[in-house]
mmCIF file of C-alpha atoms and ligand atoms in Angstrom:
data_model
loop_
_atom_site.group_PDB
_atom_site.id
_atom_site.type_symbol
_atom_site.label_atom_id
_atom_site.label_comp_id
_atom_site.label_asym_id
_atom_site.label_seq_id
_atom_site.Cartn_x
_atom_site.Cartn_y
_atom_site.Cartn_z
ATOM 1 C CA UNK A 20 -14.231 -3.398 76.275
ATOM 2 C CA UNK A 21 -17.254 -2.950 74.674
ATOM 3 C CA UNK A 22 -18.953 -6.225 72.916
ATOM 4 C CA UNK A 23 -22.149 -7.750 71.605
ATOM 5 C CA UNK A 24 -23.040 -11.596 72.220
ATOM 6 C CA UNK A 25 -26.007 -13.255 71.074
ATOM 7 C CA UNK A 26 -28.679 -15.085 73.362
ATOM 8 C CA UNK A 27 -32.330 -16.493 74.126
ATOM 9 C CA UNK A 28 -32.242 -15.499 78.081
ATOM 10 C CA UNK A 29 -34.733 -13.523 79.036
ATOM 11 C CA UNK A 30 -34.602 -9.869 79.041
ATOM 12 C CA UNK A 31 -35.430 -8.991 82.594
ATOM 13 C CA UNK A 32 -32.922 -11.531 83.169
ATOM 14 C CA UNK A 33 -30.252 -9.679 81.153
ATOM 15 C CA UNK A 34 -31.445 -5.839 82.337
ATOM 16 C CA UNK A 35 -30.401 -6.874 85.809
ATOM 17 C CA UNK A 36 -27.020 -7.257 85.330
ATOM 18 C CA UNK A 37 -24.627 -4.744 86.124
ATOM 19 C CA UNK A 38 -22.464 -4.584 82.676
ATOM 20 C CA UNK A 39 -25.524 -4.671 80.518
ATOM 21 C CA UNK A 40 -25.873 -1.136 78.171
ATOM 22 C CA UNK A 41 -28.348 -2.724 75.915
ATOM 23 C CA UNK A 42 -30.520 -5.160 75.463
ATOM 24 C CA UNK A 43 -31.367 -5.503 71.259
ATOM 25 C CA UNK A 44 -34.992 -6.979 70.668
ATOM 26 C CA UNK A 45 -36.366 -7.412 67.204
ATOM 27 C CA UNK A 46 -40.059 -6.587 66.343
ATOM 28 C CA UNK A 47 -41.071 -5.584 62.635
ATOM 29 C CA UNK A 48 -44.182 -4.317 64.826
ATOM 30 C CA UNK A 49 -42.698 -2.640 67.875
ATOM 31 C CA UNK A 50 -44.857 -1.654 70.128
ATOM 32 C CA UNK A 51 -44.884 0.969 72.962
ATOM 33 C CA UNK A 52 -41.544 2.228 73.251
ATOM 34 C CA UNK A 53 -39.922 0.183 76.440
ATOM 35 C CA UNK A 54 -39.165 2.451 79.780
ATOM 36 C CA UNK A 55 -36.020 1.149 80.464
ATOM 37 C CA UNK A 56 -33.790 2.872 77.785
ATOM 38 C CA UNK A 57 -31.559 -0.133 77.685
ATOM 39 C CA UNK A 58 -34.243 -1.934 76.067
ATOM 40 C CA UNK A 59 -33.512 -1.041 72.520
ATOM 41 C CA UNK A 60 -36.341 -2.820 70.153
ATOM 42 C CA UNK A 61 -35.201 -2.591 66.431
ATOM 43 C CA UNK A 62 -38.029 -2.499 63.486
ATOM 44 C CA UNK A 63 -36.902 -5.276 61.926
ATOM 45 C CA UNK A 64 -38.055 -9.175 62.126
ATOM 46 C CA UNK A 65 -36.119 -11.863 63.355
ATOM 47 C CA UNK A 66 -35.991 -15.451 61.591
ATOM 48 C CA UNK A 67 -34.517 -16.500 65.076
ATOM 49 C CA UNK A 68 -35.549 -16.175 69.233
ATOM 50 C CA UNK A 69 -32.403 -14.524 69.500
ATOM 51 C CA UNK A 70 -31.432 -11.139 70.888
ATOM 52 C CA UNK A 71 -28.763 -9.276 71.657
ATOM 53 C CA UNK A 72 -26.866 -8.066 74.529
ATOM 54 C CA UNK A 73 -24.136 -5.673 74.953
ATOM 55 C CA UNK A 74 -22.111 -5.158 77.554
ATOM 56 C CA UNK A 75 -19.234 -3.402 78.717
ATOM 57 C CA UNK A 76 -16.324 -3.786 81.742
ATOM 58 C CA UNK A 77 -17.069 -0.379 82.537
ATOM 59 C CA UNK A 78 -19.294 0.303 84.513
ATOM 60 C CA UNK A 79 -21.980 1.393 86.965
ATOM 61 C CA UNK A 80 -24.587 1.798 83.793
ATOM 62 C CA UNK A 81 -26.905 4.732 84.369
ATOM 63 C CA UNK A 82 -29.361 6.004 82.124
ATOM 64 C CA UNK A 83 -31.560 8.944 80.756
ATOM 65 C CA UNK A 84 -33.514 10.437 78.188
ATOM 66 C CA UNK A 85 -33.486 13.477 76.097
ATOM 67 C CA UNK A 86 -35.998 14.584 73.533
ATOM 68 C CA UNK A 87 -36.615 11.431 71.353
ATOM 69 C CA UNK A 88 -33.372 10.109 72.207
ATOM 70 C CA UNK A 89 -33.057 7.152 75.466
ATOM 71 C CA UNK A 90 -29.476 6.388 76.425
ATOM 72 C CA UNK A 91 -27.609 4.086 78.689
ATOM 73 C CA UNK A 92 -23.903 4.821 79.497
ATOM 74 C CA UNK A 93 -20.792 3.601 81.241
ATOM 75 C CA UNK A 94 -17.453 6.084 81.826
ATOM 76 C CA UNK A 95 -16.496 4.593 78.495
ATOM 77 C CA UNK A 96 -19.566 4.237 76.118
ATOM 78 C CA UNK A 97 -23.004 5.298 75.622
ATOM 79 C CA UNK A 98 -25.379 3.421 73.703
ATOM 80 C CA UNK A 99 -28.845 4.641 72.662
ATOM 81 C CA UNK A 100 -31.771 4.980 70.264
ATOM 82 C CA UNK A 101 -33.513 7.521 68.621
ATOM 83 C CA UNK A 102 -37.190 7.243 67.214
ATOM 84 C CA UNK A 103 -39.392 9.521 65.407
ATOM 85 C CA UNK A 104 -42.214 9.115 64.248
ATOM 86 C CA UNK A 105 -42.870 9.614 60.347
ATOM 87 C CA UNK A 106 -45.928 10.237 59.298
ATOM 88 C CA UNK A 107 -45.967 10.999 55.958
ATOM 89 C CA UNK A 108 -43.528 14.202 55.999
ATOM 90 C CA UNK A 109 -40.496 14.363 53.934
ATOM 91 C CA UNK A 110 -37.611 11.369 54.492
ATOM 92 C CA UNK A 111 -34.704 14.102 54.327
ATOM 93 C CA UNK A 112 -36.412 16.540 56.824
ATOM 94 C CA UNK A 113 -36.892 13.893 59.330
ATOM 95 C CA UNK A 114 -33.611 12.359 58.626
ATOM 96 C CA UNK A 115 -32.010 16.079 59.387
ATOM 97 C CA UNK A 116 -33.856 16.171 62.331
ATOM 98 C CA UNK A 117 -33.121 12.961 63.633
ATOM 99 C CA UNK A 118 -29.861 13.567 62.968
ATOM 100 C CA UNK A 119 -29.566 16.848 64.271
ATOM 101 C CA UNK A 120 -31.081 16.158 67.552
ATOM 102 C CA UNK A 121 -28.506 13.593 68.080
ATOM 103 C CA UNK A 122 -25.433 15.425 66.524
ATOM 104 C CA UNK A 123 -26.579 18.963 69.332
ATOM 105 C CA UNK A 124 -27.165 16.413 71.879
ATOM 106 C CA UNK A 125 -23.622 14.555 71.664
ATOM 107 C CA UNK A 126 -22.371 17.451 71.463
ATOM 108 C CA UNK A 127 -23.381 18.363 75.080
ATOM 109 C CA UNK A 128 -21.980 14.864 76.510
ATOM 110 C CA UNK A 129 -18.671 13.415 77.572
ATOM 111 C CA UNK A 130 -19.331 10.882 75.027
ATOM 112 C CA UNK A 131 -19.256 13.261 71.695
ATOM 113 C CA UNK A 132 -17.820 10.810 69.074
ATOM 114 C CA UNK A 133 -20.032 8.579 66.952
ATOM 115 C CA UNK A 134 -18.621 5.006 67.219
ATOM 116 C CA UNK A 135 -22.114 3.607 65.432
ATOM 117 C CA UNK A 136 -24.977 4.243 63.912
ATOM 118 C CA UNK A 137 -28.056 1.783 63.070
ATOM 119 C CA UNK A 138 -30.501 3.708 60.401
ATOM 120 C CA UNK A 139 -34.031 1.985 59.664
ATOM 121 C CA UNK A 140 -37.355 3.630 57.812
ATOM 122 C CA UNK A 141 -40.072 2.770 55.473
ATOM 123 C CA UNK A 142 -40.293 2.208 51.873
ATOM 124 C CA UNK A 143 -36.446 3.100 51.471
ATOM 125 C CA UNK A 144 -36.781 2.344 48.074
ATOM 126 C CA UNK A 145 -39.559 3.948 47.528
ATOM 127 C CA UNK A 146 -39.680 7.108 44.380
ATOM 128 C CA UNK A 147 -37.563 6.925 41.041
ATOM 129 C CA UNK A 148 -33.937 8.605 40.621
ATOM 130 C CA UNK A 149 -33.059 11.450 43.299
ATOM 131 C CA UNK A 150 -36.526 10.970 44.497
ATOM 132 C CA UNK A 151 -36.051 7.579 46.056
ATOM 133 C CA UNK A 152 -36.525 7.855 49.997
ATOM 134 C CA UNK A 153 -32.965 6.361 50.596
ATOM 135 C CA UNK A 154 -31.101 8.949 48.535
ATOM 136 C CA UNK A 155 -33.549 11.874 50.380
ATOM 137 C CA UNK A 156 -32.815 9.889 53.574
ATOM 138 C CA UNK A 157 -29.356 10.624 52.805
ATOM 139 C CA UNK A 158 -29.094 13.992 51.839
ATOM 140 C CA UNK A 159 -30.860 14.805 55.078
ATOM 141 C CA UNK A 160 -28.761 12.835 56.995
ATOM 142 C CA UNK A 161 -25.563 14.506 54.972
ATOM 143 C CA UNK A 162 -26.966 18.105 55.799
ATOM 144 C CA UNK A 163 -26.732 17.399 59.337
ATOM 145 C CA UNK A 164 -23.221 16.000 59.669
ATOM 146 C CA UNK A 165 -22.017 19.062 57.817
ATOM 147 C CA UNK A 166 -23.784 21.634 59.714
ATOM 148 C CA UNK A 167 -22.979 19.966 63.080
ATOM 149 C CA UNK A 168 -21.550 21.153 65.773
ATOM 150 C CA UNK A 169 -18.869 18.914 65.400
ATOM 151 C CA UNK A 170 -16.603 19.433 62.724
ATOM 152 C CA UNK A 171 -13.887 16.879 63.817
ATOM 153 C CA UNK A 172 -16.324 14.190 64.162
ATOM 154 C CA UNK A 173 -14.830 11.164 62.007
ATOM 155 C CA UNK A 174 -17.584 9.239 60.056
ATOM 156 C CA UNK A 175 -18.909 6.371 61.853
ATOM 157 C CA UNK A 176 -19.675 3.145 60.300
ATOM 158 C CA UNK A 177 -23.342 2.268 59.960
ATOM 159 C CA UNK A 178 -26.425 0.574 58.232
ATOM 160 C CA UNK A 179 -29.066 1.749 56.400
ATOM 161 C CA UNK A 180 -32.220 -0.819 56.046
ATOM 162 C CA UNK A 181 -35.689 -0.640 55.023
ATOM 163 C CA UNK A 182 -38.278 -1.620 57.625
ATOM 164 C CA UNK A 183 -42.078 -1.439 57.762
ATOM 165 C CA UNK A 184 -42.394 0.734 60.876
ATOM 166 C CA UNK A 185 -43.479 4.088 59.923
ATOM 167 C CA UNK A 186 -40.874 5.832 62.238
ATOM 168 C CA UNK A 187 -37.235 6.941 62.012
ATOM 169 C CA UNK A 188 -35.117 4.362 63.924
ATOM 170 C CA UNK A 189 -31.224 5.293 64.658
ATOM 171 C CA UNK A 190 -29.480 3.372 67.210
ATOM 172 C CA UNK A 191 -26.061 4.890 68.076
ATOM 173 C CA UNK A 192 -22.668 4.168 70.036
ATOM 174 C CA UNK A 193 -20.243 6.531 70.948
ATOM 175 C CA UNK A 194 -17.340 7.292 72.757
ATOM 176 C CA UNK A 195 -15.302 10.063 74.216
ATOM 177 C CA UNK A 196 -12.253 9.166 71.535
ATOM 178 C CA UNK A 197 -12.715 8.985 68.188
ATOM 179 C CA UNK A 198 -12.791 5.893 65.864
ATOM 180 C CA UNK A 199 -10.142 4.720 63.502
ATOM 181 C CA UNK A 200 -11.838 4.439 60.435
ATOM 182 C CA UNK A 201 -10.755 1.585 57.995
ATOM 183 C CA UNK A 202 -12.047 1.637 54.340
ATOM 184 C CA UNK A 203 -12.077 -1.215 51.903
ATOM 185 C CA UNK A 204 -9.410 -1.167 48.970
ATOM 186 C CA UNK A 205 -12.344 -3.523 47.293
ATOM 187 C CA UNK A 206 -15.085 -0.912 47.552
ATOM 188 C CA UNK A 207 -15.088 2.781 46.697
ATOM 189 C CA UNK A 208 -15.353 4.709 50.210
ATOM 190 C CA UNK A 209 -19.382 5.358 50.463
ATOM 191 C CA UNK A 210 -18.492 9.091 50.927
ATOM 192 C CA UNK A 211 -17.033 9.051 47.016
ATOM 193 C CA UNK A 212 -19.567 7.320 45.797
ATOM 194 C CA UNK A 213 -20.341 9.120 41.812
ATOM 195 C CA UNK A 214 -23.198 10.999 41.514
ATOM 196 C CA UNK A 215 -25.235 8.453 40.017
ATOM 197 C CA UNK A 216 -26.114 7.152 43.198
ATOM 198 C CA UNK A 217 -27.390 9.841 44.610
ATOM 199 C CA UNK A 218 -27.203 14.162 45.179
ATOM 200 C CA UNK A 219 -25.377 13.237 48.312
ATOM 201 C CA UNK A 220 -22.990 10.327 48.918
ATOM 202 C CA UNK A 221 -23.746 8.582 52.319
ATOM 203 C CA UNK A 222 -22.376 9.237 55.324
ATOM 204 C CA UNK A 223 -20.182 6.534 56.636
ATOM 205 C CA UNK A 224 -17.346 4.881 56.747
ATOM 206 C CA UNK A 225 -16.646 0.688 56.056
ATOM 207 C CA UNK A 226 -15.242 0.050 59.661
ATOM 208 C CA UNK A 227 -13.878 1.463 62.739
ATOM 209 C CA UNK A 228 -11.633 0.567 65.351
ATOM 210 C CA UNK A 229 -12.295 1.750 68.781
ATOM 211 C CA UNK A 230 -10.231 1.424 71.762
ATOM 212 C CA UNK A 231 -9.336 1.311 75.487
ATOM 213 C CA UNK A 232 -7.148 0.025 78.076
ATOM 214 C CA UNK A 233 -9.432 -3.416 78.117
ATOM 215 C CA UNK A 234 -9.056 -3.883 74.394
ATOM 216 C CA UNK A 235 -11.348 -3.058 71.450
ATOM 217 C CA UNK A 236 -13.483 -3.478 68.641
ATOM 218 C CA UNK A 237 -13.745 -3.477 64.841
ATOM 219 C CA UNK A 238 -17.293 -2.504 64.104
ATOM 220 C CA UNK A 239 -17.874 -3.517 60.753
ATOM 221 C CA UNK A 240 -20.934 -1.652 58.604
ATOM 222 C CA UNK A 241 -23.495 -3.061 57.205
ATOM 223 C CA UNK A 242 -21.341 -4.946 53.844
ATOM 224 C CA UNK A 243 -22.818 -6.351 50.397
ATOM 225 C CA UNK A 244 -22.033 -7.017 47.106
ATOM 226 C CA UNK A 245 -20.292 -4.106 45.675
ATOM 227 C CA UNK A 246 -17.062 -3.674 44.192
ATOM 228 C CA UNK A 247 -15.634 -0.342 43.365
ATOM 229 C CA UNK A 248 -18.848 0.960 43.018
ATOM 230 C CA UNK A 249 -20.970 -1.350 41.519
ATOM 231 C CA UNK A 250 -23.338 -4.175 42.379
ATOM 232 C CA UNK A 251 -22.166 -7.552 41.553
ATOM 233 C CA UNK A 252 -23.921 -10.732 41.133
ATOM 234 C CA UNK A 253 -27.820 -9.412 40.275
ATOM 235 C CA UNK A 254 -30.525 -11.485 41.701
ATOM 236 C CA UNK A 255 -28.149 -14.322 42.830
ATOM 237 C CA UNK A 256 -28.192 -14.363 46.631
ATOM 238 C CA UNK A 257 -25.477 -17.213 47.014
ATOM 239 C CA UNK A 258 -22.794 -15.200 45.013
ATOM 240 C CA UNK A 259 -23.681 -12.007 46.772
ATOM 241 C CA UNK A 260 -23.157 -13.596 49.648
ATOM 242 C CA UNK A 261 -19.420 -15.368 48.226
ATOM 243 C CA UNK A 262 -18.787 -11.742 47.054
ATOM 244 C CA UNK A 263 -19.516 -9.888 50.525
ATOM 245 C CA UNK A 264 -17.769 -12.207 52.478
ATOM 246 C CA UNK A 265 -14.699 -10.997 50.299
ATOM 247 C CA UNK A 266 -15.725 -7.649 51.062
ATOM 248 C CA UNK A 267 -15.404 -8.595 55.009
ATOM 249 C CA UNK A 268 -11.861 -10.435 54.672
ATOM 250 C CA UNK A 269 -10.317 -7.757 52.754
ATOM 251 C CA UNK A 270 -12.118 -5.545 55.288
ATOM 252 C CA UNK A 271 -10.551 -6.950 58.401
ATOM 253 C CA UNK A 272 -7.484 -7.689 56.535
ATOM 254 C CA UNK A 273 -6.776 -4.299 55.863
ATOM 255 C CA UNK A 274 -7.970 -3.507 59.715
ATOM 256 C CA UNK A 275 -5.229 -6.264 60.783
ATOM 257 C CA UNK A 276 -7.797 -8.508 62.947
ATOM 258 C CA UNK A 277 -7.742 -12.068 62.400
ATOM 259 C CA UNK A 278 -10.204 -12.899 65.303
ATOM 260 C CA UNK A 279 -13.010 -14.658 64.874
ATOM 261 C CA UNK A 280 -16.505 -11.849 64.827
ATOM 262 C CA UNK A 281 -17.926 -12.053 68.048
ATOM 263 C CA UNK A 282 -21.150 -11.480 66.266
ATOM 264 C CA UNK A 283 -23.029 -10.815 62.767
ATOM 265 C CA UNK A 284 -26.243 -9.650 61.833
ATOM 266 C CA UNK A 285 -27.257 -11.174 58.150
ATOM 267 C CA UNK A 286 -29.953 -8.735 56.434
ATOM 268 C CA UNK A 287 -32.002 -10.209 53.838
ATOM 269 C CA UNK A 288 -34.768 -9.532 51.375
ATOM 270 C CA UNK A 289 -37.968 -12.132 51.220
ATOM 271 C CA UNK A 290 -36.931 -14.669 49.407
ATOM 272 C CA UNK A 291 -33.363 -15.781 51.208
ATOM 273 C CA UNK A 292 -34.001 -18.710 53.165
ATOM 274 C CA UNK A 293 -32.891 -18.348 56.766
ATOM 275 C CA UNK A 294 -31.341 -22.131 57.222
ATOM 276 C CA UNK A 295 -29.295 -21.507 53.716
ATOM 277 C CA UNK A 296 -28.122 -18.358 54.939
ATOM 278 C CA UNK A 297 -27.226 -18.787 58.726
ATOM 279 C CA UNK A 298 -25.538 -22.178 57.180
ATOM 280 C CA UNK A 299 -23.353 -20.786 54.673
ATOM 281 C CA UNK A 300 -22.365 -18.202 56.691
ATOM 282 C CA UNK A 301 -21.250 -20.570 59.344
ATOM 283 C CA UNK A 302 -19.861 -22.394 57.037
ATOM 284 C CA UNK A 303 -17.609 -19.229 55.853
ATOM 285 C CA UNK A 304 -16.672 -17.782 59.564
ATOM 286 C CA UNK A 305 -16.911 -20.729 61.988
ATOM 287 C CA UNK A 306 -19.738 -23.188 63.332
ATOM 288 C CA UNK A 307 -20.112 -21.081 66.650
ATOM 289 C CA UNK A 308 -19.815 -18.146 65.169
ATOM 290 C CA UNK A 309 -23.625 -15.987 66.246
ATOM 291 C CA UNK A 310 -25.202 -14.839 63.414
ATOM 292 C CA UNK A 311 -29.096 -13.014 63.158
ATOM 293 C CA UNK A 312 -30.928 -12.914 60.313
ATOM 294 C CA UNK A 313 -33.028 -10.478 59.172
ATOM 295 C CA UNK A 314 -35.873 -9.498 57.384
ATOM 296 C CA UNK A 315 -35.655 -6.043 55.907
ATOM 297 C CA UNK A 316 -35.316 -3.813 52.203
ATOM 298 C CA UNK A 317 -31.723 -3.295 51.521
ATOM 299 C CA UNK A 318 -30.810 0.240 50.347
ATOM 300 C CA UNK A 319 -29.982 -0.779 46.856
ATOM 301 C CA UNK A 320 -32.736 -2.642 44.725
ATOM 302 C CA UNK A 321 -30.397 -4.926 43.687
ATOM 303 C CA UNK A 322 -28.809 -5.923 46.909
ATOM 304 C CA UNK A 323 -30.618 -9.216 48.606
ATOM 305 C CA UNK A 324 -28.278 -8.912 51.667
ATOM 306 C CA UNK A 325 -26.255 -7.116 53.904
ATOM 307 C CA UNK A 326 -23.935 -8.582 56.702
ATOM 308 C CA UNK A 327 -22.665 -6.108 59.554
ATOM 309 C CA UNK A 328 -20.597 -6.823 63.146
ATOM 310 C CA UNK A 329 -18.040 -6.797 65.437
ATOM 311 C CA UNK A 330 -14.678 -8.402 66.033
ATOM 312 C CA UNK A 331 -12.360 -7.612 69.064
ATOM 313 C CA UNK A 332 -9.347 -7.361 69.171
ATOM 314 C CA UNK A 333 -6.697 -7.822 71.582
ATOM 315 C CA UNK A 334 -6.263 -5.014 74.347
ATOM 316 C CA UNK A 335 -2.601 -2.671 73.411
ATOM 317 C CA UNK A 336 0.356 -4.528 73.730
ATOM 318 C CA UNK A 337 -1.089 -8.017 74.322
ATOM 319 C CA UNK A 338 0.126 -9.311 71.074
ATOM 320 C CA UNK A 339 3.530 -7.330 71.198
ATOM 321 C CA UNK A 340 2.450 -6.367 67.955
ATOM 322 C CA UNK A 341 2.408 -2.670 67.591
ATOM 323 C CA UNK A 342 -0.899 -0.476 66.929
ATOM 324 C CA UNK A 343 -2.045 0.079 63.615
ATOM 325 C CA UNK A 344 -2.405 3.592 62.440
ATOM 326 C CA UNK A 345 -5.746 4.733 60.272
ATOM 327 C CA UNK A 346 -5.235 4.797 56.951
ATOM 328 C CA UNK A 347 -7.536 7.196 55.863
ATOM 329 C CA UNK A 348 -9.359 9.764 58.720
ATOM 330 C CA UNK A 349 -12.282 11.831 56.979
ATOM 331 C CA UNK A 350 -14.081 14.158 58.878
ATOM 332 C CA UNK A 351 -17.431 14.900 58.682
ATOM 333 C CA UNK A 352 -17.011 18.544 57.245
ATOM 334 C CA UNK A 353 -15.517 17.673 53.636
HETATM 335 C C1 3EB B 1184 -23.162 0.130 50.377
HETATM 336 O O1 3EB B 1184 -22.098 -0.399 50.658
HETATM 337 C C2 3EB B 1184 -24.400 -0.633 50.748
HETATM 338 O O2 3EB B 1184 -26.292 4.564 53.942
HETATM 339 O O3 3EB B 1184 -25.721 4.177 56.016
HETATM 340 C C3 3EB B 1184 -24.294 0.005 53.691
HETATM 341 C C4 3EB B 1184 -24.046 0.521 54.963
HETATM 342 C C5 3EB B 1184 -25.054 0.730 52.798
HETATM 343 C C6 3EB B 1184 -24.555 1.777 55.348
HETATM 344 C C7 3EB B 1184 -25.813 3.833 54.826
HETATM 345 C C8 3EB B 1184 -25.547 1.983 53.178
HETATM 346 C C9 3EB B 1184 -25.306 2.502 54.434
HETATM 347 O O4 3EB B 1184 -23.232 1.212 49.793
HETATM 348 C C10 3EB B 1184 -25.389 0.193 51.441
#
């Protein structure tokens, strides 16, 4: 099954082996786009020499671009990344375009369902009210979903972080069956969010389960400090960080994994010091558990952090326990 593991090897290294789909650098500055579209570089800065690398059991890998959009895929998953280039134009036309590129694409592949999605762009908190870039970003990216080509699509889960980049990052996973989406009983689904955050609610779900033969996955979005709706804990990084690690046991809880998370990402505004961080939340999940810090603008002014991964689970049947149903499916077209 898919997975995600964290490392310092060194990327040629990891690009010649036969089960890698991507290779995940981390460059607030990326540069030239890299050739090789397994070589995904995210707009974001690391506080660590790590990277990651996913890989999957099902291979040969082959690869391709289309558009804006470079790909690498297995006969089970296809992982890519999207970039456009923003230069000044309006967040929710380029977020409708980037996401309707995508959306028309997948829907010429084998690989149609959205498993993932990784959005990053400038100055997301940029403008007042309904004018702020994230809530534009948004209501471009809503647009998109419902006039896609792709009605059953199930929301994927997914992140949404500032970065300094001026270009439209998505990085994407999907599949050819759909995702189980698992919501929070903590936190108000995203998609019902009240309209004070926004003219559109965003477009994704908490979690998703994802399956084959060889197992699965519970890819978690990114999580913070909100309950119901609301922020908790203003301007206190350490209790934002108590409260969203509640958010990811109820999370999983209600998903029925009680693996370990094979890894996390940990995104933080200035201001959060990396050791505290990486040691409290090794503290929480586990001393060997990989975690990656983060430097980037979380969605909501008052958020300082947002923690996101993956946990597998066990392949069907190998616990005798039987599989969970999803609680709550929500297409894109509602
Ligand atoms: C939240 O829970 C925090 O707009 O894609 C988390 C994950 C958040 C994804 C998105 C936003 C997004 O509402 C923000």
């Amino acid at each position: 099954m898919l997975t995600v593991q964290t490392t310092t090897l060194n990327r040629e290294c990891l690009l010649d082996r036969p089960d890698v789909l991507a290779v995940v650098d981390f460059d607030a500055n990326p540069g030239e786009r890299p050739t090789d579209a397994r070589h995904i570089v995210t707009p974001l800065a690391a506080d660590t020499p790590y990277r990651e690398v996913w890989t999957s059991p099902s291979g040969p890998v082959t690869t391709g671009t289309s558009g804006a959009i470079h790909y690498a895929r297995t006969d089970s998953e296809t992982i890519g990344s999207l970039i456009l280039e923003d230069q000044g134009e309006d967040i929710e036309t380029l977020a409708h375009r980037a996401y309707a590129e995508l959306l028309a694409w997948l829907g010429q592949q084998n690989h149609q369902r959205l498993w993932r999605v990784w959005n990053f762009f400038s100055d997301i908190n940029d403008g007042e009210g309904d004018d702020e870039r994230y809530r534009r970003f948004s209501l471009g990216r809503h647009r998109a979903l419902r006039e896609s080509a792709l009605p059953e699509q199930a929301l994927p889960p997914a992140t949404a972080i500032g970065c300094e980049a001026a270009q439209v990052f998505l990085m994407f996973i999907a599949g050819a069956a759909p995702c189980e989406p698992v919501e929070n009983p903590r936190q108000i689904s995203a998609y019902r969010y009240p309209r004070q955050y926004g003219p559109a609610s965003p477009s994704f779900a908490r979690a998703a389960k994802v399956n084959n033969a060889a197992g699965g996955a519970l890819i978690v979005s990114g999580t913070a400090s909100i309950v119901g709706h609301e922020t908790r804990h203003e301007g206190d990084w350490r209790r934002q960080l108590d409260e969203t690690h509640r958010n990811l046991a109820s999370l999983t809880q209600r998903a029925d994994v009680a693996a370990a998370p094979a890894a996390l990402r940990a995104y933080t505004r200035p201001g959060v010091p990396a050791d505290e961080l990486i040691e409290r939340i090794q503290g929480h999940w586990g001393r060997e558990t990989p975690v990656i810090p983060l430097r980037g603008e979380i969605c909501r002014r008052d958020l300082l952090l947002e923690i996101e991964g993956l946990w597998p689970l066990a392949a069907p049947g190998a616990t005798g326990e039987p599989e969970s149903q999803p609680a709550d499916t929500t297409a894109i077209r509602t």
